[in-house]
Short mmCIF file of N, CA and C in Angstrom, two decimals:
data_model
loop_
_atom_site.label_atom_id
_atom_site.label_comp_id
_atom_site.label_asym_id
_atom_site.label_seq_id
_atom_site.Cartn_x
_atom_site.Cartn_y
_atom_site.Cartn_z
N MET A 1 10.07 22.28 23.40
CA MET A 1 10.51 23.66 22.88
C MET A 1 11.88 24.16 23.40
N THR A 2 12.10 23.83 24.51
CA THR A 2 13.49 24.32 24.78
C THR A 2 14.51 23.46 24.29
N ASP A 3 14.43 22.59 23.58
CA ASP A 3 15.44 21.83 22.76
C ASP A 3 15.50 22.57 21.47
N ALA A 4 14.30 22.78 20.91
CA ALA A 4 14.24 23.84 19.73
C ALA A 4 15.15 25.19 19.80
N TYR A 5 15.09 25.94 21.20
CA TYR A 5 16.06 27.15 21.16
C TYR A 5 17.16 26.85 21.34
N ASP A 6 17.50 25.61 22.12
CA ASP A 6 19.17 25.42 22.35
C ASP A 6 19.63 24.81 21.12
N LYS A 7 18.89 24.33 20.10
CA LYS A 7 19.47 23.99 18.77
C LYS A 7 19.71 25.35 17.89
N ILE A 8 18.67 26.52 18.14
CA ILE A 8 19.21 27.76 17.74
C ILE A 8 20.34 28.35 18.22
N ALA A 9 20.65 28.41 19.82
CA ALA A 9 21.47 29.10 20.30
C ALA A 9 22.95 28.44 20.00
N ASN A 10 22.97 26.86 19.98
CA ASN A 10 24.18 26.24 19.56
C ASN A 10 24.21 25.24 18.11
N GLN A 11 23.98 26.24 17.49
CA GLN A 11 24.21 25.94 16.21
C GLN A 11 25.78 25.37 15.90
N ASP A 12 25.73 23.92 15.11
CA ASP A 12 27.01 23.73 14.52
C ASP A 12 27.36 23.82 13.28
N TYR A 13 28.05 24.98 13.06
CA TYR A 13 28.42 25.28 11.53
C TYR A 13 30.15 25.40 11.03
N LEU A 14 30.54 25.24 10.11
CA LEU A 14 31.46 25.31 9.75
C LEU A 14 32.20 26.71 10.10
N THR A 15 33.31 26.82 10.90
CA THR A 15 33.61 27.93 10.88
C THR A 15 34.74 28.87 9.88
N GLY A 16 34.90 29.78 9.96
CA GLY A 16 35.92 30.59 9.00
C GLY A 16 37.08 29.78 9.00
N LYS A 17 37.80 29.53 10.02
CA LYS A 17 38.70 29.13 10.17
C LYS A 17 38.91 27.68 9.04
N GLN A 18 37.82 26.77 9.70
CA GLN A 18 37.58 25.55 8.99
C GLN A 18 37.68 25.44 7.51
N LEU A 19 36.69 26.48 7.19
CA LEU A 19 36.40 26.67 5.83
C LEU A 19 37.65 27.24 5.07
N THR A 20 38.60 27.86 5.63
CA THR A 20 39.97 28.10 5.08
C THR A 20 40.83 26.98 5.08
N ILE A 21 40.59 26.23 6.13
CA ILE A 21 41.69 25.15 5.79
C ILE A 21 41.39 24.39 4.71
N LEU A 22 39.92 23.69 4.79
CA LEU A 22 39.30 22.92 3.95
C LEU A 22 39.68 23.74 2.42
N SER A 23 39.42 25.07 2.16
CA SER A 23 39.84 25.73 0.79
C SER A 23 41.34 25.40 0.42
N LEU A 24 42.38 25.53 1.61
CA LEU A 24 43.66 25.28 1.42
C LEU A 24 44.02 23.87 1.11
N VAL A 25 43.30 22.77 1.68
CA VAL A 25 44.14 21.28 1.50
C VAL A 25 43.33 21.03 -0.16
N ILE A 26 41.86 21.78 -0.42
CA ILE A 26 41.81 21.31 -1.84
C ILE A 26 42.85 22.25 -2.93
N ILE A 27 42.86 23.11 -2.61
CA ILE A 27 43.75 24.07 -3.39
C ILE A 27 45.22 23.49 -3.52
N ILE A 28 46.05 22.77 -2.28
CA ILE A 28 47.01 22.19 -2.43
C ILE A 28 46.98 20.76 -3.05
N VAL A 29 45.79 19.84 -2.86
CA VAL A 29 45.70 19.15 -3.72
C VAL A 29 45.68 19.01 -5.02
N ILE A 30 45.04 19.88 -5.41
CA ILE A 30 44.43 20.35 -7.03
C ILE A 30 45.68 20.62 -7.80
N GLN A 31 46.30 22.03 -6.98
CA GLN A 31 47.83 21.95 -7.61
C GLN A 31 48.72 21.03 -7.52
N SER A 32 48.73 20.21 -6.81
CA SER A 32 49.59 19.19 -6.85
C SER A 32 49.50 18.18 -8.34
N ILE A 33 48.40 17.94 -8.55
CA ILE A 33 48.13 17.04 -9.61
C ILE A 33 48.92 17.41 -10.73
N PRO A 34 48.85 18.54 -11.45
CA PRO A 34 49.58 18.96 -12.48
C PRO A 34 51.20 18.58 -12.23
N LEU A 35 51.61 18.72 -11.44
CA LEU A 35 53.08 18.71 -11.16
C LEU A 35 53.77 17.41 -11.11
N MET A 36 52.44 16.12 -10.93
CA MET A 36 52.63 15.08 -10.99
C MET A 36 52.38 14.53 -12.29
N VAL A 37 51.19 14.94 -13.04
CA VAL A 37 51.07 14.12 -14.24
C VAL A 37 52.14 14.65 -15.26
N ASN A 38 51.93 16.05 -15.53
CA ASN A 38 52.79 16.10 -16.79
C ASN A 38 53.81 17.38 -16.45
N HIS A 39 55.08 17.22 -17.11
CA HIS A 39 55.68 18.27 -16.85
C HIS A 39 56.06 19.18 -18.18
N SER A 40 54.80 19.74 -18.49
CA SER A 40 55.17 20.70 -19.48
C SER A 40 55.11 22.30 -18.84
N PRO A 41 54.83 23.53 -19.52
CA PRO A 41 55.54 24.47 -18.95
C PRO A 41 54.70 24.63 -17.37
N GLU A 42 55.54 24.83 -16.22
CA GLU A 42 54.91 24.70 -14.96
C GLU A 42 53.82 25.96 -14.76
N LEU A 43 53.77 27.24 -15.46
CA LEU A 43 53.47 28.26 -15.26
C LEU A 43 51.83 28.17 -15.79
N GLU A 44 51.46 27.60 -16.75
CA GLU A 44 50.34 27.23 -17.36
C GLU A 44 49.66 26.62 -16.45
N TRP A 45 50.45 25.41 -16.13
CA TRP A 45 49.96 24.24 -15.24
C TRP A 45 49.27 24.91 -13.62
N LEU A 46 50.16 25.58 -13.26
CA LEU A 46 50.17 25.97 -11.88
C LEU A 46 48.14 27.25 -12.11
N LEU A 47 48.40 27.78 -12.87
CA LEU A 47 47.24 28.83 -13.32
C LEU A 47 46.41 27.96 -13.56
N LEU A 48 46.28 27.01 -14.27
CA LEU A 48 45.06 26.08 -14.17
C LEU A 48 44.48 25.61 -13.33
N GLY A 49 45.57 24.60 -12.64
CA GLY A 49 45.44 24.18 -11.26
C GLY A 49 44.58 25.38 -10.22
N PHE A 50 45.32 26.50 -10.02
CA PHE A 50 44.94 27.11 -9.44
C PHE A 50 43.30 27.64 -9.54
N THR A 51 43.10 27.86 -11.13
CA THR A 51 41.52 28.21 -11.25
C THR A 51 40.77 26.85 -11.09
N ALA A 52 41.14 25.84 -11.27
CA ALA A 52 40.21 24.79 -11.19
C ALA A 52 39.97 24.70 -9.42
N ALA A 53 40.93 25.00 -8.84
CA ALA A 53 40.91 24.77 -7.13
C ALA A 53 40.17 25.90 -6.58
N VAL A 54 40.16 27.08 -7.52
CA VAL A 54 39.21 28.22 -6.84
C VAL A 54 37.75 27.91 -7.10
N SER A 55 37.65 27.17 -8.14
CA SER A 55 36.07 27.11 -8.44
C SER A 55 35.88 25.80 -7.67
N ALA A 56 36.65 24.89 -7.45
CA ALA A 56 36.08 23.66 -6.51
C ALA A 56 35.73 24.21 -5.33
N CYS A 57 36.68 25.14 -4.66
CA CYS A 57 36.34 25.55 -3.30
C CYS A 57 35.38 26.28 -3.43
N ALA A 58 34.63 27.40 -4.42
CA ALA A 58 33.60 27.87 -4.58
C ALA A 58 32.31 26.86 -4.42
N VAL A 59 32.53 25.86 -5.79
CA VAL A 59 31.04 24.86 -5.52
C VAL A 59 31.07 24.12 -3.82
N VAL A 60 32.18 23.58 -3.15
CA VAL A 60 32.15 23.00 -2.15
C VAL A 60 31.55 23.98 -0.84
N GLY A 61 32.17 25.27 -0.98
CA GLY A 61 31.58 26.30 -0.19
C GLY A 61 30.24 26.48 -0.33
N ALA A 62 29.77 26.47 -1.38
CA ALA A 62 28.28 26.76 -1.70
C ALA A 62 27.27 25.80 -1.44
N ILE A 63 27.69 24.63 -1.50
CA ILE A 63 27.10 23.39 -1.03
C ILE A 63 26.88 23.45 0.64
N LEU A 64 28.11 23.73 1.10
CA LEU A 64 28.46 24.11 2.79
C LEU A 64 27.17 24.83 3.16
N VAL A 65 27.25 26.16 2.38
CA VAL A 65 26.44 27.22 3.06
C VAL A 65 24.98 26.95 3.23
N GLN A 66 24.66 26.09 1.92
CA GLN A 66 23.31 25.74 1.13
C GLN A 66 22.80 24.68 2.64
N PHE A 67 23.62 23.74 2.72
CA PHE A 67 23.37 22.62 3.69
C PHE A 67 23.40 23.49 4.88
N ASN A 68 24.18 24.36 5.74
CA ASN A 68 23.89 24.84 6.65
C ASN A 68 22.24 25.47 6.79
N ALA A 69 22.17 26.16 5.76
CA ALA A 69 21.08 26.99 5.18
C ALA A 69 19.87 26.25 5.84
N ASP A 70 19.74 25.20 5.20
CA ASP A 70 18.59 24.00 4.98
C ASP A 70 18.36 23.66 6.66
N LYS A 71 19.63 23.46 7.42
CA LYS A 71 19.62 22.85 9.11
C LYS A 71 18.94 23.96 9.58
N MET A 72 19.31 25.14 9.45
CA MET A 72 18.81 26.50 9.99
C MET A 72 17.34 26.45 9.82
N ALA A 73 16.96 26.67 8.41
CA ALA A 73 15.72 26.80 8.26
C ALA A 73 14.60 25.61 8.76
N LYS A 74 15.00 24.44 8.92
CA LYS A 74 14.15 23.52 9.72
C LYS A 74 14.17 23.86 11.11
N VAL A 75 15.23 24.43 11.74
CA VAL A 75 15.04 24.58 13.18
C VAL A 75 14.17 25.98 13.50
N TYR A 76 14.51 26.59 12.30
CA TYR A 76 13.61 28.12 12.49
C TYR A 76 11.95 27.78 12.37
N ARG A 77 11.73 26.81 11.62
CA ARG A 77 10.35 26.63 11.20
C ARG A 77 9.64 25.88 12.38
N GLY A 78 10.54 25.08 13.14
CA GLY A 78 9.73 24.60 14.19
C GLY A 78 10.05 25.34 15.36
N VAL A 79 10.34 26.43 15.62
CA VAL A 79 10.56 27.27 16.79
C VAL A 79 9.51 28.42 16.45
N PHE A 80 9.70 29.13 15.42
CA PHE A 80 8.86 30.38 14.96
C PHE A 80 7.82 30.12 14.34
N ASN A 81 7.11 29.16 14.98
CA ASN A 81 5.72 28.64 14.30
C ASN A 81 4.55 29.75 14.73
N GLU A 82 2.78 29.42 14.49
CA GLU A 82 2.18 30.10 14.63
C GLU A 82 1.97 30.38 16.10
N ASP A 83 1.99 29.48 16.84
CA ASP A 83 2.29 29.68 18.22
C ASP A 83 2.71 30.96 18.97
N PHE A 84 4.26 30.71 18.41
CA PHE A 84 5.39 31.85 18.74
C PHE A 84 4.56 33.10 18.47
N TYR A 85 4.27 33.17 17.22
CA TYR A 85 3.86 34.66 16.54
C TYR A 85 2.45 35.25 17.36
N LYS A 86 1.42 34.40 17.47
CA LYS A 86 0.32 35.03 18.42
C LYS A 86 0.83 35.10 20.10
N THR A 87 1.86 34.31 20.57
CA THR A 87 2.20 34.76 21.70
C THR A 87 2.91 36.10 21.89
N VAL A 88 3.74 36.36 21.08
CA VAL A 88 4.36 37.41 20.45
C VAL A 88 3.53 38.87 20.47
N ARG A 89 2.06 38.32 19.73
CA ARG A 89 1.52 39.26 19.81
C ARG A 89 0.43 40.04 20.96
N LEU A 90 0.56 38.83 21.63
CA LEU A 90 -0.37 39.28 22.88
C LEU A 90 0.36 39.66 23.80
N PHE A 91 1.52 39.32 23.67
CA PHE A 91 2.59 40.40 24.71
C PHE A 91 2.38 41.61 24.31
N THR A 92 2.63 41.95 22.76
CA THR A 92 2.58 43.46 22.35
C THR A 92 1.31 43.96 22.23
N GLN A 93 0.08 43.26 22.54
CA GLN A 93 -1.16 43.85 22.76
C GLN A 93 -1.17 44.30 24.38
N MET A 94 -0.85 43.26 25.25
CA MET A 94 -0.24 43.57 26.81
C MET A 94 0.46 45.20 26.67
N ARG A 95 1.75 44.84 26.14
CA ARG A 95 2.75 46.25 26.22
C ARG A 95 1.48 47.45 25.50
N HIS A 96 0.88 47.51 24.72
CA HIS A 96 0.31 48.74 24.39
C HIS A 96 -0.74 49.18 25.06
N ILE A 97 -1.64 48.28 25.94
CA ILE A 97 -2.42 48.49 27.00
C ILE A 97 -1.81 49.45 28.36
N VAL A 98 -0.64 48.45 28.62
CA VAL A 98 0.07 49.06 29.77
C VAL A 98 0.60 50.57 29.46
N LYS A 99 0.92 50.79 28.23
CA LYS A 99 1.54 52.04 27.50
C LYS A 99 0.65 53.20 27.36
N ARG A 100 -0.52 52.63 27.03
CA ARG A 100 -1.74 53.70 27.18
C ARG A 100 -2.21 54.06 28.63
N GLU A 101 -2.26 52.84 29.53
CA GLU A 101 -2.90 53.59 30.78
C GLU A 101 -1.64 54.12 31.45
N ALA A 102 -0.59 54.22 31.40
CA ALA A 102 0.60 54.90 32.00
C ALA A 102 0.47 56.22 31.22
N GLU A 103 0.24 56.23 30.04
CA GLU A 103 0.15 57.74 29.39
C GLU A 103 -1.19 58.68 29.83
N GLU A 104 -1.98 57.80 30.30
CA GLU A 104 -3.05 58.35 30.80
C GLU A 104 -2.92 59.05 32.13
N LYS A 105 -1.96 58.22 32.80
CA LYS A 105 -1.76 58.49 34.32
C LYS A 105 -0.58 59.62 34.50
N GLY A 106 0.12 59.86 33.34
CA GLY A 106 1.31 60.80 33.29
C GLY A 106 2.29 60.28 33.78
N LYS A 107 2.45 58.73 33.55
CA LYS A 107 3.63 58.17 33.58
C LYS A 107 4.32 57.42 32.66
N ASN A 108 5.73 56.71 32.80
CA ASN A 108 6.25 56.22 31.69
C ASN A 108 5.72 54.71 31.93
N VAL A 109 6.27 53.69 31.05
CA VAL A 109 5.97 52.49 30.82
C VAL A 109 6.55 51.65 32.34
N GLU A 110 7.93 52.04 32.11
CA GLU A 110 8.35 51.36 33.77
C GLU A 110 8.07 51.81 34.67
N GLU A 111 7.47 52.98 35.09
CA GLU A 111 6.80 53.21 36.24
C GLU A 111 5.63 52.65 36.25
N GLU A 112 4.89 52.42 35.18
CA GLU A 112 3.52 51.72 35.55
C GLU A 112 3.79 49.98 35.99
N LEU A 113 4.74 49.94 35.25
CA LEU A 113 4.94 48.16 35.56
C LEU A 113 5.57 48.07 36.97
N GLU A 114 6.23 48.99 37.46
CA GLU A 114 6.93 48.77 38.77
C GLU A 114 5.53 48.72 39.81
N ASP A 115 4.78 49.65 39.42
CA ASP A 115 3.34 50.01 39.99
C ASP A 115 2.36 48.65 39.92
N VAL A 116 2.50 47.98 38.58
CA VAL A 116 1.34 47.11 38.61
C VAL A 116 1.91 46.16 38.73
N VAL A 117 2.95 45.57 38.31
CA VAL A 117 3.70 44.19 38.24
C VAL A 117 3.69 43.57 40.08
N PRO A 118 3.73 44.49 41.09
CA PRO A 118 3.98 43.60 42.32
C PRO A 118 2.31 43.18 42.88
N LYS A 119 1.46 44.37 42.42
CA LYS A 119 0.04 44.01 42.57
C LYS A 119 -0.31 42.99 41.85
N ALA A 120 -0.01 42.56 40.60
CA ALA A 120 -0.71 42.04 40.18
C ALA A 120 -0.22 40.44 40.45
N TYR A 121 1.13 40.34 40.81
CA TYR A 121 1.80 39.04 41.45
C TYR A 121 1.08 38.66 42.83
N ALA A 122 0.88 39.64 43.48
CA ALA A 122 0.12 39.59 45.14
C ALA A 122 -1.04 39.19 44.69
N PHE A 123 -1.84 39.33 43.80
CA PHE A 123 -3.15 39.00 43.74
C PHE A 123 -3.31 37.62 43.22
N PHE A 124 -2.29 37.43 41.86
CA PHE A 124 -2.68 36.16 41.37
C PHE A 124 -1.85 35.15 42.49
N ARG A 125 -0.87 35.49 43.37
CA ARG A 125 -0.27 34.71 44.09
C ARG A 125 -1.51 34.31 45.67
N ALA A 126 -2.21 35.19 45.83
CA ALA A 126 -3.27 34.89 46.90
C ALA A 126 -4.31 34.24 46.10
N TYR A 127 -5.00 34.31 44.80
CA TYR A 127 -5.83 33.48 44.64
C TYR A 127 -5.06 31.96 44.28
N LEU A 128 -3.83 31.78 43.84
CA LEU A 128 -3.36 30.26 43.70
C LEU A 128 -3.62 29.92 45.18
N ASP A 129 -2.89 30.59 46.22
CA ASP A 129 -2.81 29.88 47.55
C ASP A 129 -4.29 29.60 47.85
N LYS A 130 -5.11 30.74 47.64
CA LYS A 130 -6.69 30.17 48.25
C LYS A 130 -7.17 28.88 47.43
N GLU A 131 -6.94 28.85 46.14
CA GLU A 131 -7.24 27.83 45.44
C GLU A 131 -6.76 26.29 45.72
N ASN A 132 -5.40 26.49 46.35
CA ASN A 132 -5.05 25.56 46.59
C ASN A 132 -4.96 25.08 48.11
N VAL A 133 -5.80 25.50 48.90
CA VAL A 133 -6.07 25.15 50.44
C VAL A 133 -7.20 24.01 50.18
N VAL A 134 -6.88 23.00 50.82
CA VAL A 134 -7.76 21.81 51.11
C VAL A 134 -8.23 22.06 52.18
N PRO A 135 -9.97 22.12 51.85
CA PRO A 135 -10.70 22.32 53.04
C PRO A 135 -10.83 21.18 54.23
N PRO A 136 -10.90 21.65 55.39
CA PRO A 136 -10.83 20.63 56.44
C PRO A 136 -11.96 19.58 56.43
N SER A 137 -11.69 18.70 57.02
CA SER A 137 -13.12 17.94 57.00
C SER A 137 -14.01 17.91 58.27
N LEU A 138 -15.06 17.13 58.03
CA LEU A 138 -16.11 17.41 59.39
C LEU A 138 -15.34 16.94 60.47
N GLU A 139 -14.68 16.15 60.57
CA GLU A 139 -13.72 15.60 61.84
C GLU A 139 -13.13 16.55 62.59
N GLU A 140 -12.10 16.99 61.43
CA GLU A 140 -11.31 18.12 61.97
C GLU A 140 -11.92 19.59 62.30
N LEU A 141 -13.26 19.66 62.13
CA LEU A 141 -14.00 20.60 62.57
C LEU A 141 -14.40 20.65 63.83
N GLY A 142 -14.74 19.35 64.39
CA GLY A 142 -15.42 18.86 65.36
C GLY A 142 -17.07 18.65 65.27
N VAL A 143 -17.17 18.72 64.01
CA VAL A 143 -18.64 18.12 63.65
C VAL A 143 -18.92 16.43 63.38
N GLU A 144 -19.92 16.38 64.59
CA GLU A 144 -20.25 14.77 64.40
C GLU A 144 -20.95 14.25 63.21
N PRO A 145 -20.82 13.26 62.48
CA PRO A 145 -21.45 12.90 61.16
C PRO A 145 -23.04 12.59 61.74
N ALA A 146 -23.74 13.14 60.48
CA ALA A 146 -25.33 13.00 60.75
C ALA A 146 -25.87 11.58 60.86
N PRO A 147 -26.85 11.31 62.07
CA PRO A 147 -26.99 10.11 62.26
C PRO A 147 -27.58 9.55 60.90
N GLU A 148 -28.08 8.27 61.09
CA GLU A 148 -28.37 7.57 59.92
C GLU A 148 -29.93 7.90 59.98
N ILE A 149 -30.69 8.00 59.09
CA ILE A 149 -31.95 8.22 59.31
C ILE A 149 -32.78 7.25 58.25
N ALA A 150 -33.82 6.41 58.97
CA ALA A 150 -34.57 5.39 57.76
C ALA A 150 -35.56 5.98 57.37
N ASP A 151 -36.44 7.36 57.63
CA ASP A 151 -37.62 7.42 57.10
C ASP A 151 -37.35 9.26 56.95
N GLU A 152 -37.45 9.60 55.90
CA GLU A 152 -37.14 11.06 55.88
C GLU A 152 -38.37 11.89 56.29
N GLY A 153 -39.36 11.20 56.74
CA GLY A 153 -40.65 12.03 57.69
C GLY A 153 -40.03 12.55 58.62
N GLU A 154 -38.93 11.90 59.45
CA GLU A 154 -38.47 12.49 60.77
C GLU A 154 -37.76 13.57 60.55
N LEU A 155 -37.50 13.85 59.54
CA LEU A 155 -36.54 15.24 59.11
C LEU A 155 -37.59 16.70 59.40
N PHE A 156 -39.03 16.07 58.82
CA PHE A 156 -39.71 17.26 59.05
C PHE A 156 -40.91 17.10 60.30
N VAL A 157 -40.35 16.93 61.50
CA VAL A 157 -41.14 16.79 62.54
C VAL A 157 -41.55 18.47 62.95
#
């Protein structure tokens, strides 16, 4: 999941400067074509070339914008899925519970969290420490192993 968040944070788009340079290159190329092809009235050809260049830049820009939007949509669909929204809902519900409890005690949310979070952390930490303790073996406790018994009747003497 971290890779998806990195993709969102580090998007690779064409910048405004790159789009401007691309547009200027297209305009210059298209504007130069009428000057090389025919020597008719220059102003008409320049205006026609300018119109064509602007139209071409608009089309190329629209294609690039749609391409970037498609890339972004794919990444967002991967990240903002059902699990994401359920997690956000869970934290929102927890926030409402804390807020309600804080209001009942006459505190604000921050004060309630400052009171509860250290206690909750200490509780969970103690629980985890308790669960991760490996119990000592009988030998470590100094208890001798039980002798082998051939007949269970000996146990009830």
